[in-house]
PDB file of C-alpha atoms in Angstrom:
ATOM      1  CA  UNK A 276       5.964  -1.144 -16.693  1.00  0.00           C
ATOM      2  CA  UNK A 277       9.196  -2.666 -18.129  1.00  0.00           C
ATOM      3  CA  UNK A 278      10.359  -3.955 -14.448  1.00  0.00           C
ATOM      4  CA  UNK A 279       7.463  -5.804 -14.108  1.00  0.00           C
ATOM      5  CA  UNK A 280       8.099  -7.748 -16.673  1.00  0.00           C
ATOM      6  CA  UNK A 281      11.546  -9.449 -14.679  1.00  0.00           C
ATOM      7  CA  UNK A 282      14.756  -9.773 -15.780  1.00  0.00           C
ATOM      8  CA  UNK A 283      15.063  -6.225 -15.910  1.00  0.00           C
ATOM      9  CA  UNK A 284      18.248  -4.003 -14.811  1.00  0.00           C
ATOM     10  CA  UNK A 285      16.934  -1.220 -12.443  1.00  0.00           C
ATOM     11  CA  UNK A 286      19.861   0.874 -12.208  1.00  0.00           C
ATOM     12  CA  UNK A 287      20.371   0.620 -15.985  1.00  0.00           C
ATOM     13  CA  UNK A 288      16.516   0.892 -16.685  1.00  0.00           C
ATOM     14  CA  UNK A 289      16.909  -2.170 -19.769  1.00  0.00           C
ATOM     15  CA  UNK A 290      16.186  -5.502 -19.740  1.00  0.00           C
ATOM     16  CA  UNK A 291      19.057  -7.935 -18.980  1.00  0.00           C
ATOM     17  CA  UNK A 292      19.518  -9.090 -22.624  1.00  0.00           C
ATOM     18  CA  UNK A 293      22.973 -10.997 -22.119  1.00  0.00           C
ATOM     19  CA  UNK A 294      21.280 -12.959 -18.838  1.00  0.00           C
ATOM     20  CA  UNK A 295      18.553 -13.754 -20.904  1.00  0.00           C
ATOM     21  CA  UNK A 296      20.392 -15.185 -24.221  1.00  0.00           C
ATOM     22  CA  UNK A 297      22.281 -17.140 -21.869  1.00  0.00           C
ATOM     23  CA  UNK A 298      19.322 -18.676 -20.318  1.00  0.00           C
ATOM     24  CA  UNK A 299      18.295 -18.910 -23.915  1.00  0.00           C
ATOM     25  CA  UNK A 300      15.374 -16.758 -24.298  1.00  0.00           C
ATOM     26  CA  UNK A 301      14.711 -15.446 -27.081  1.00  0.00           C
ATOM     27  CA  UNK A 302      14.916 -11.665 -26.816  1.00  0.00           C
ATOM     28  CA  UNK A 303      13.414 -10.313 -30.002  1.00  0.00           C
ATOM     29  CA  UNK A 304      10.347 -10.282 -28.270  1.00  0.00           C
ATOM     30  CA  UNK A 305      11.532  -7.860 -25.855  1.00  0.00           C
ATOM     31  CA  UNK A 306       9.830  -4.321 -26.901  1.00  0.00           C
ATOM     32  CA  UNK A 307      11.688  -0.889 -26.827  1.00  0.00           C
ATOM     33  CA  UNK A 308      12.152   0.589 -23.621  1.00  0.00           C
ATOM     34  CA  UNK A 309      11.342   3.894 -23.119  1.00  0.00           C
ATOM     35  CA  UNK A 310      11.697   7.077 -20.706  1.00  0.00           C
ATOM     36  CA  UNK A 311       8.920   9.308 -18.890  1.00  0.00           C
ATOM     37  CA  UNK A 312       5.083   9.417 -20.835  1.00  0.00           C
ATOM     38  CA  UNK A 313       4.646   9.163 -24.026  1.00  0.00           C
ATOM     39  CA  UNK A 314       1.896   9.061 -27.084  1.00  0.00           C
ATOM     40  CA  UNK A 315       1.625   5.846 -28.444  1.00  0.00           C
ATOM     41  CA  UNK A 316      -0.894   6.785 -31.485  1.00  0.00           C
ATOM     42  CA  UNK A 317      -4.925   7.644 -32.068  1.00  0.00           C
ATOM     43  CA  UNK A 318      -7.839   5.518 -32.514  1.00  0.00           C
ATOM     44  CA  UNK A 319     -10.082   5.355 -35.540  1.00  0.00           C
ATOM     45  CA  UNK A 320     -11.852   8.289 -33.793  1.00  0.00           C
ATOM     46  CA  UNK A 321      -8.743   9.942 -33.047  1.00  0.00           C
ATOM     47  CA  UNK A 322      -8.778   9.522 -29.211  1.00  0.00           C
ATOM     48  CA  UNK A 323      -4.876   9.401 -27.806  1.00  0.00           C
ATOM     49  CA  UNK A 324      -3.601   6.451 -26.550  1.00  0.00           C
ATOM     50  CA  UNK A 325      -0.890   6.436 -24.086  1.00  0.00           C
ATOM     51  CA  UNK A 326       2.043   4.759 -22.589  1.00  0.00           C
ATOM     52  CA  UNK A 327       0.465   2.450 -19.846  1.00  0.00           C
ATOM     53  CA  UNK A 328       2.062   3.224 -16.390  1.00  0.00           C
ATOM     54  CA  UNK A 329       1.894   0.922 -13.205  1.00  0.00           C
ATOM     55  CA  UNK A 330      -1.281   0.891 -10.513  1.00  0.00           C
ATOM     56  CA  UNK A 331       1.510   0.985  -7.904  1.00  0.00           C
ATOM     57  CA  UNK A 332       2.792   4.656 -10.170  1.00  0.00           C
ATOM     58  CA  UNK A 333      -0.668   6.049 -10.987  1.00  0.00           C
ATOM     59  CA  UNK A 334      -1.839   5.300  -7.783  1.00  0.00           C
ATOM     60  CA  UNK A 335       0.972   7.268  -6.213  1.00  0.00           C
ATOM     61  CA  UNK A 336       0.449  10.218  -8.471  1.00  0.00           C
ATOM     62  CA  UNK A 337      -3.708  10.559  -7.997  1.00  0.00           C
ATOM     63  CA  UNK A 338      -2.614  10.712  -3.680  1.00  0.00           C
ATOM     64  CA  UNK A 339       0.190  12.339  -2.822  1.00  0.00           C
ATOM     65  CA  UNK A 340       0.479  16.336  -3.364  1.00  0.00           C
ATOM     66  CA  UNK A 341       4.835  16.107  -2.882  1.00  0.00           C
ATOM     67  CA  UNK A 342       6.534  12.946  -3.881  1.00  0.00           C
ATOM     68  CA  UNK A 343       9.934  13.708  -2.195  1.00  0.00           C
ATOM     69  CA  UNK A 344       8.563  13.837   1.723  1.00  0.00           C
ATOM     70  CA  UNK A 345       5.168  11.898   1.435  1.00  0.00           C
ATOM     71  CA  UNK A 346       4.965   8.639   2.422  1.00  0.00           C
ATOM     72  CA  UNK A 347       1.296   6.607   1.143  1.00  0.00           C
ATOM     73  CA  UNK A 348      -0.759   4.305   3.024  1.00  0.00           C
ATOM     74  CA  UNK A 349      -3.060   2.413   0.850  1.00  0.00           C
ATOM     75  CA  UNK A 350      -5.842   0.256   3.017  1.00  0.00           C
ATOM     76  CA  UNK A 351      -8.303  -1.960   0.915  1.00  0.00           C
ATOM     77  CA  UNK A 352      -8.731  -5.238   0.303  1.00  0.00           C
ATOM     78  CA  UNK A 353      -4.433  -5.347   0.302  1.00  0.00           C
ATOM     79  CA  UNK A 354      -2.052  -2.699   1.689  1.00  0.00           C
ATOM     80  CA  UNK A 355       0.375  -0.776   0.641  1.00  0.00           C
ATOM     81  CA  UNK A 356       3.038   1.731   1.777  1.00  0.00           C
ATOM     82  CA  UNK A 357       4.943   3.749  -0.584  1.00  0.00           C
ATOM     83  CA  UNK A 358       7.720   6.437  -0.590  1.00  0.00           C
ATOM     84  CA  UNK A 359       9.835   7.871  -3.164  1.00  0.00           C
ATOM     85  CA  UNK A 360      13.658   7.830  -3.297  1.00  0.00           C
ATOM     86  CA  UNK A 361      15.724  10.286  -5.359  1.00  0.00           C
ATOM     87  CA  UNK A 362      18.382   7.368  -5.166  1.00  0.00           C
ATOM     88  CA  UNK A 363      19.065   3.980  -6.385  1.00  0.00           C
ATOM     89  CA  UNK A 364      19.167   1.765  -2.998  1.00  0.00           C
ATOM     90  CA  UNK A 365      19.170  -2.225  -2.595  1.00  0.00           C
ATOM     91  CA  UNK A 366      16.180  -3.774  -1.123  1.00  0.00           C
ATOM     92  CA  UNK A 367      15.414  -6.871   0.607  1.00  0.00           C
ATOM     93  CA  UNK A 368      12.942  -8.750   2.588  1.00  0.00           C
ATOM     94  CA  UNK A 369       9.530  -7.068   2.713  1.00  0.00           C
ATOM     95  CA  UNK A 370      10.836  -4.024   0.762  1.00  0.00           C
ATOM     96  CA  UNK A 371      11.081  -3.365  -2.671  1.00  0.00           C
ATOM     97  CA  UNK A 372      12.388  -1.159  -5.004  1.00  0.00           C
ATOM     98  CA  UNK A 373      10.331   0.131  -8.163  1.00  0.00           C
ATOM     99  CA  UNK A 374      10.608   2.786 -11.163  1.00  0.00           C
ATOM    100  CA  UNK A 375       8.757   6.075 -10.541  1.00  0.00           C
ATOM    101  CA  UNK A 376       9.581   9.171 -12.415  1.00  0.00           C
ATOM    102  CA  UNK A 377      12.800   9.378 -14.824  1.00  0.00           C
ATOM    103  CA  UNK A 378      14.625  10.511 -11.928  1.00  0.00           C
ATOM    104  CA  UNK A 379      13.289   8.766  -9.257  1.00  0.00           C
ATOM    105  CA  UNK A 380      12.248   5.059  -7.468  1.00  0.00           C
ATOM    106  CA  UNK A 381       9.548   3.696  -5.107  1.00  0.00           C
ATOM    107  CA  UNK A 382      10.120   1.978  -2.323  1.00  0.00           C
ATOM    108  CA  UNK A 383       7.292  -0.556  -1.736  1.00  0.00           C
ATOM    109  CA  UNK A 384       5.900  -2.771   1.397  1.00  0.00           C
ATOM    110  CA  UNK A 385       3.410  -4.861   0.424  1.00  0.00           C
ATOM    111  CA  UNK A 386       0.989  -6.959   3.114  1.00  0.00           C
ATOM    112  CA  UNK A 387      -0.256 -10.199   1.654  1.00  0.00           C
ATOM    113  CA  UNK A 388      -3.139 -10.121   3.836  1.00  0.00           C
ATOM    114  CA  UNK A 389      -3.796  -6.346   4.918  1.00  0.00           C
ATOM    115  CA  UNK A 390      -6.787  -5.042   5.247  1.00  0.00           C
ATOM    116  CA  UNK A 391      -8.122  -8.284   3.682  1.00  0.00           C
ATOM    117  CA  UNK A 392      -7.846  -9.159   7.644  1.00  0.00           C
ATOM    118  CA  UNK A 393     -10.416  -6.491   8.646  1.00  0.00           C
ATOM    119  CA  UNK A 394     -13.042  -7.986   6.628  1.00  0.00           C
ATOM    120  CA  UNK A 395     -12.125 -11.404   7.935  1.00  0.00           C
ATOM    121  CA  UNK A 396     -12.912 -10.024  11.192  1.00  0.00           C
ATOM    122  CA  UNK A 397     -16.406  -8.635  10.206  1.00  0.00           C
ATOM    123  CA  UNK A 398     -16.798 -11.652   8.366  1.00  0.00           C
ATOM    124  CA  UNK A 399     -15.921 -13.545  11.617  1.00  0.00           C
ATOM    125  CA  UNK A 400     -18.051 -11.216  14.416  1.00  0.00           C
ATOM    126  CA  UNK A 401     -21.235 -12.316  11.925  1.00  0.00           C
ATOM    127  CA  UNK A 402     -20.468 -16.075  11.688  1.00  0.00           C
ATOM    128  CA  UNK A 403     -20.497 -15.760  15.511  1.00  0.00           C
ATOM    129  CA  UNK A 404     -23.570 -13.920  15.794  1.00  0.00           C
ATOM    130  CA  UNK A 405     -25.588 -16.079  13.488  1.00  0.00           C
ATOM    131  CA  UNK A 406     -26.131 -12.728  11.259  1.00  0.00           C
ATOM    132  CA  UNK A 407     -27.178 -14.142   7.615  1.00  0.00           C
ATOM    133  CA  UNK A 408     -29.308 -11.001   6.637  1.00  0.00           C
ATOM    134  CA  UNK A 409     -26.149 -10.046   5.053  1.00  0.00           C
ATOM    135  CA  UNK A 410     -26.156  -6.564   6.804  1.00  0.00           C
ATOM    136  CA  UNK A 411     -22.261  -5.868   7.729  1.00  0.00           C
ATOM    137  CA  UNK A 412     -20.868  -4.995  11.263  1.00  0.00           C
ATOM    138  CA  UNK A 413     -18.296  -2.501  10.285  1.00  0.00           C
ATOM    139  CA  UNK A 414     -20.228   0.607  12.174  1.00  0.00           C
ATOM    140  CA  UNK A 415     -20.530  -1.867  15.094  1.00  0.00           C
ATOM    141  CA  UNK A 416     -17.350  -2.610  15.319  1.00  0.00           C
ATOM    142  CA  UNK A 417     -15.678   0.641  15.064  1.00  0.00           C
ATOM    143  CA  UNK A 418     -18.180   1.933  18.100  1.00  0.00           C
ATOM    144  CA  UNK A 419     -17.023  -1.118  20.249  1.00  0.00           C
ATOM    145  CA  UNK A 420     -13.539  -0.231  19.045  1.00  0.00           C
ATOM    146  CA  UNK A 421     -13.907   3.659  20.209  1.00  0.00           C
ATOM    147  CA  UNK A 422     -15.394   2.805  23.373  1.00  0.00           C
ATOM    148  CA  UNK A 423     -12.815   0.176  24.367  1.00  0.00           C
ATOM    149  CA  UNK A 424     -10.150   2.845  23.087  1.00  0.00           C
ATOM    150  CA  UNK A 425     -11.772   5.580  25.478  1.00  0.00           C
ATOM    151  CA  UNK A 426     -12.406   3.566  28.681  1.00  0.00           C
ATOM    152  CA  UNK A 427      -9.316   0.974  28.774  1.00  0.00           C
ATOM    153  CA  UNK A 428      -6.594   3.504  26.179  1.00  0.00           C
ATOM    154  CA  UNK A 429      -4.832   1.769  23.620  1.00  0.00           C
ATOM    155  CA  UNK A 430      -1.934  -0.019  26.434  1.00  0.00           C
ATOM    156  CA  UNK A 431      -5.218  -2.498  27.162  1.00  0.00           C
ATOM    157  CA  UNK A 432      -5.896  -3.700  23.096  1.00  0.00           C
ATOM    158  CA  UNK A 433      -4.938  -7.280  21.886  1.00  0.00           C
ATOM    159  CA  UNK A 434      -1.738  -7.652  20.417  1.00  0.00           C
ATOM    160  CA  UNK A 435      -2.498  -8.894  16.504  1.00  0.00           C
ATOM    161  CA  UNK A 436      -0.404 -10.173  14.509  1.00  0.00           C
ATOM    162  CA  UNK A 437      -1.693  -9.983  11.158  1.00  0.00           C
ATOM    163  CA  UNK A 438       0.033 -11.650   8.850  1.00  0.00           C
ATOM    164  CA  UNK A 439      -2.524 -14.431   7.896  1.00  0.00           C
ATOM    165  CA  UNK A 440      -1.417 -15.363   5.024  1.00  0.00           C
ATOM    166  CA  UNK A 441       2.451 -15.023   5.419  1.00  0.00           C
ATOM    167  CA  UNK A 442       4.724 -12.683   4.294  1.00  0.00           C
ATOM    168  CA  UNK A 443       6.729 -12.555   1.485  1.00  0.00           C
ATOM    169  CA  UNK A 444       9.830 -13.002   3.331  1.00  0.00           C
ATOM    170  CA  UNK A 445       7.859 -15.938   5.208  1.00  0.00           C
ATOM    171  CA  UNK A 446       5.093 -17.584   3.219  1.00  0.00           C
ATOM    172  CA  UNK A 447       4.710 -20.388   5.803  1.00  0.00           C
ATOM    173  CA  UNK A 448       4.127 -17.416   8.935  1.00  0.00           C
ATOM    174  CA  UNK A 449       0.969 -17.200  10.059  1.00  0.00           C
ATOM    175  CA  UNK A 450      -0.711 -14.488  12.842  1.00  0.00           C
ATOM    176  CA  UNK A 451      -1.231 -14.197  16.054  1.00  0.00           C
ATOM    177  CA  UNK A 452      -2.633 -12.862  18.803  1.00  0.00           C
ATOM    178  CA  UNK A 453      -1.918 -12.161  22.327  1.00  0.00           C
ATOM    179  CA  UNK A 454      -2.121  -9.814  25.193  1.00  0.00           C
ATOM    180  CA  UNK A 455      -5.852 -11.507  26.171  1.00  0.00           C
ATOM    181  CA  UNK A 456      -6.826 -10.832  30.211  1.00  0.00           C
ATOM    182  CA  UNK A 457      -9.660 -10.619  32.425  1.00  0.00           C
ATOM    183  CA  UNK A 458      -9.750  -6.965  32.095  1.00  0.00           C
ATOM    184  CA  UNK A 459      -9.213  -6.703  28.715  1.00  0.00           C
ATOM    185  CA  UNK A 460     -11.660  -9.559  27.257  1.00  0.00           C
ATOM    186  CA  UNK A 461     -13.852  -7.630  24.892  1.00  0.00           C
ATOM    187  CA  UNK A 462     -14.543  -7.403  21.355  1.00  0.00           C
ATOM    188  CA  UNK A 463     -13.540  -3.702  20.927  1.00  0.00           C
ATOM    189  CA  UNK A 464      -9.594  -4.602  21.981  1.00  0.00           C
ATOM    190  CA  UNK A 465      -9.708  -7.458  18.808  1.00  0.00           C
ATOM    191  CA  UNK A 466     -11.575  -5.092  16.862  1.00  0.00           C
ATOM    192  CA  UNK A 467      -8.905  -2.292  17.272  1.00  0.00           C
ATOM    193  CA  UNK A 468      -5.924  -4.583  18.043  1.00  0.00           C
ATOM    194  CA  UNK A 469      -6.446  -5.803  14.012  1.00  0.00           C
ATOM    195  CA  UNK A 470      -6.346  -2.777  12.904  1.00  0.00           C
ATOM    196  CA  UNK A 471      -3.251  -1.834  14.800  1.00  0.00           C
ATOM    197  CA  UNK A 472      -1.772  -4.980  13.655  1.00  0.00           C
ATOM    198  CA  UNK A 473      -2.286  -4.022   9.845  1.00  0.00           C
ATOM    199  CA  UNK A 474      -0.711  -0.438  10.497  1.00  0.00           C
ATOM    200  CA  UNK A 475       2.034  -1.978  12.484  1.00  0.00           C
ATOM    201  CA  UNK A 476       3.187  -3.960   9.372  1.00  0.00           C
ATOM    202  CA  UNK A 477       2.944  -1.331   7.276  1.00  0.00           C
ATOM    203  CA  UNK A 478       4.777   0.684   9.639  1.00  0.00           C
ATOM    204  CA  UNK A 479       7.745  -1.510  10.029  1.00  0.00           C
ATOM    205  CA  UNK A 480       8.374  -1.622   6.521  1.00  0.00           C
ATOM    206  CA  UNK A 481       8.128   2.323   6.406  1.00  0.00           C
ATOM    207  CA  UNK A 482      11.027   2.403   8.802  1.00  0.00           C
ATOM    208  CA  UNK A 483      13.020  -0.561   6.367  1.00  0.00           C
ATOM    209  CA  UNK A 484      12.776   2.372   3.960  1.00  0.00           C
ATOM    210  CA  UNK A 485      13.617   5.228   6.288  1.00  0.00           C
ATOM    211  CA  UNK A 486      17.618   3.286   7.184  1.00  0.00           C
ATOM    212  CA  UNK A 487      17.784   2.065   3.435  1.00  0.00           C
ATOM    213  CA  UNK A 488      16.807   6.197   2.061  1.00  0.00           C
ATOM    214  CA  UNK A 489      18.264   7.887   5.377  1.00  0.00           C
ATOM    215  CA  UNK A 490      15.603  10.398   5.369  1.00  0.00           C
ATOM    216  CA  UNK A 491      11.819  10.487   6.823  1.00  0.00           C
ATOM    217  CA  UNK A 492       8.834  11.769   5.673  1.00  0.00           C
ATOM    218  CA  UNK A 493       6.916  14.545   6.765  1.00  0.00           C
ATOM    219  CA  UNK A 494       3.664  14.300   5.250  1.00  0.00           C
ATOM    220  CA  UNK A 495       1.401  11.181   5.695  1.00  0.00           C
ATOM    221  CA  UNK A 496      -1.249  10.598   2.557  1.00  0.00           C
ATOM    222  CA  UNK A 497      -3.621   7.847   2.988  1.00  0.00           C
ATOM    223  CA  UNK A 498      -6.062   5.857   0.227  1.00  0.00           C
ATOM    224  CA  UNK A 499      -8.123   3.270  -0.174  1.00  0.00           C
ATOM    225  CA  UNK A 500     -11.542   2.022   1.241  1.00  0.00           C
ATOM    226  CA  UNK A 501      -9.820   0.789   4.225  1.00  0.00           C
ATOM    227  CA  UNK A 502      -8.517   4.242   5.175  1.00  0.00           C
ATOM    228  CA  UNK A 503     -11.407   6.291   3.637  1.00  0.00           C
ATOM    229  CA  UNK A 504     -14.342   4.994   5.443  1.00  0.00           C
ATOM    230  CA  UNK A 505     -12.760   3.806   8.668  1.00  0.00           C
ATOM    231  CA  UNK A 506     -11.970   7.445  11.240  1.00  0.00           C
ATOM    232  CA  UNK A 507     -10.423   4.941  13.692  1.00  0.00           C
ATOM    233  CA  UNK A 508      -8.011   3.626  11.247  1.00  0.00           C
ATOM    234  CA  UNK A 509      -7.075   7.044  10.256  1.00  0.00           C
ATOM    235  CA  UNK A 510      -6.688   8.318  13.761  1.00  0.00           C
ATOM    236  CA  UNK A 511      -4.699   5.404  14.919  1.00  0.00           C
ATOM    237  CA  UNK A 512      -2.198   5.477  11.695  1.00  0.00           C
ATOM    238  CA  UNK A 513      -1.751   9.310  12.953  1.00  0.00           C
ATOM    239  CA  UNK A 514      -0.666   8.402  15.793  1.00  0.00           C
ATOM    240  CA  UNK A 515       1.690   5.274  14.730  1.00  0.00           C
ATOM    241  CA  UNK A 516       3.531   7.487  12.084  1.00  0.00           C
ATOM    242  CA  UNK A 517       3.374  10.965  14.510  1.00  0.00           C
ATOM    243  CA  UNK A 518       2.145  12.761  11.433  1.00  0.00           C
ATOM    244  CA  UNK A 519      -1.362  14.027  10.187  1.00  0.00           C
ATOM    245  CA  UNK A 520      -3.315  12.126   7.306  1.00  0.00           C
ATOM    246  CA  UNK A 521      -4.917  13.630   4.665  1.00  0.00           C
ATOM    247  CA  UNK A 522      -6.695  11.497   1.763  1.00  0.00           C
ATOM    248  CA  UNK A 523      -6.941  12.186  -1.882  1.00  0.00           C
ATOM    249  CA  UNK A 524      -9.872  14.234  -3.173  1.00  0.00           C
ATOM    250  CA  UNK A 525     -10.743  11.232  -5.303  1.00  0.00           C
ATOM    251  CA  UNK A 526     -11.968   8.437  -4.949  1.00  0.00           C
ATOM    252  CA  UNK A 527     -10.463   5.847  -7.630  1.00  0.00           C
ATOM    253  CA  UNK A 528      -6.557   6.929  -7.514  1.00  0.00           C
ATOM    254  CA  UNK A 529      -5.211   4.909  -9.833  1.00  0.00           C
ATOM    255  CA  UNK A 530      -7.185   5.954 -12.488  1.00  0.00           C
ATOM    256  CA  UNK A 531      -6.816   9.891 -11.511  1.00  0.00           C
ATOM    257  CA  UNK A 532      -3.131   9.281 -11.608  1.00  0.00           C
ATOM    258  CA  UNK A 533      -3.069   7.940 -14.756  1.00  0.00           C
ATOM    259  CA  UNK A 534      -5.318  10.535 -16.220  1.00  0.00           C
ATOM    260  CA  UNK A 535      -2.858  13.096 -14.432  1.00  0.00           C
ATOM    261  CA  UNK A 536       0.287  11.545 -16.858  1.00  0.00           C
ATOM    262  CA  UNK A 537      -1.679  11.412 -20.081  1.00  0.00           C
ATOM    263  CA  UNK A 538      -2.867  15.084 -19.520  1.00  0.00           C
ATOM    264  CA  UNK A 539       0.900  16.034 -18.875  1.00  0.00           C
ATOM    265  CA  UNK A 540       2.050  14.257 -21.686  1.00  0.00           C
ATOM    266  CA  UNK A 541      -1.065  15.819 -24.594  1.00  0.00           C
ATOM    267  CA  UNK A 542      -0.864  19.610 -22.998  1.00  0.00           C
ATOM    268  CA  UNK A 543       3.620  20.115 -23.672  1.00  0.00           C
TER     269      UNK A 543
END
């Protein structure tokens, strides 16, 4: 939690008091920085209260079953890939680096639009239809998806760019799409060339973190709405990262993960 508060010294894991004088901030402020899980105190009632940890950290924990060779796909309204580093490496551009456990870091690629640019989509396909019962098009749109997929294979979808609202890198870049024929006009190819477009971000940044870590995963976890109630999305990130998926037992990961530390923490 203490590196998301800036000014913070990674490799050193403390804040960076002399910066910060000299900038003249006044440090007293700053509170105690501390190592691995701890027990903060007890309520009136005497229920624990723990050292917070990050989403980004708790979310991690509740999904993956091996932090060293498991790299995370989180799909929901954002997207996220993560994947764990024994060692201290310098990031830049779409990758950063964060605390995990005492003895290791995350590596983290963030999408500013992600699968935010699914629903725009459905969101989209109902503008055009004139649909204002509300009802949403996701089932269609995975069937026309599917049945593109298995009559035209996945050489024939659009080419989507989906960076809608930028990148961090790039605020001012904006998507795309191309790869549109005669053969290929239909629905299904935009419907399935966004959600290759969202993966393929995800997926460039994974391979940032493979050069920057030298090593690859071998286990693919996936989480999120995005992932969990979407087969094609699953299927086609299987095939992009030439691994199988398999998705957390439950549901709300963040909050599993978090439960996961505290229970660590009151059971030594």
């Amino acid at each position: 939690m203490a590196a998301s508060w800036g000014c913070f010294d990674l490799q050193r894991q403390e804040f960076l008091y002399e910066a910060l004088k000299h900038a003249g901030v006044d440090t007293s402020y700053l509170p105690e920085v501390r190592k691995g899980h701890f027990l903060i105190g007890k309520t009136r009632d005497g229920v624990p209260v723990m050292g917070s940890i990050g989403d980004n950290q708790a979310s991690l924990f509740g999904s993956v079953r091996d932090l060293e060779d498991t790299v995370l796909l989180n799909v929901g309204t954002g997207s996220q890939i993560s994947f764990v580093s024994e060692e201290f490496v310098e990031c830049g551009g779409s990758v950063e680096l964060r605390p995990c456990t005492e003895s290791s870091y995350i590596l983290v690629g963030a999408s500013l639009c992600g699968g935010r640019a699914y629903a725009m989509l459905e969101q989209f396909y109902r503008e055009v239809s004139g649909t204002d019962s509300g009802a949403k098009m996701y089932s269609r749109m995975q069937e026309q998806a599917e049945d593109f997929l298995e009559k035209y294979g996945k050489e024939a979808v659009w080419k989507v760019d989906t960076a809608f609202s930028g990148t961090r890198s790039d605020p001012s870049r904006r998507g795309m799409i191309t790869g549109i024929g005669v053969e290929n006009f239909h629905p299904g190819a935009l419907t399935a060339g966004v959600i290759c477009g969202i993966l393929a971000e995800l997926h460039e940044q994974y391979e940032q973190m493979c050069k920057l870590t030298g090593k690859k995963a071998t286990r693919l976890a996936g989480s999120g709405n995005g992932i969990r109630r979407n087969p094609l999305m699953r299927k086609l990130a299987e095939e992009m990262f030439g691994m199988p998926m398999y998705v957390s037992e439950y549901e709300e990961e963040a909050a599993y993960g978090a439960a996961l530390c505290a229970g660590k923490v009151l059971t030594k």
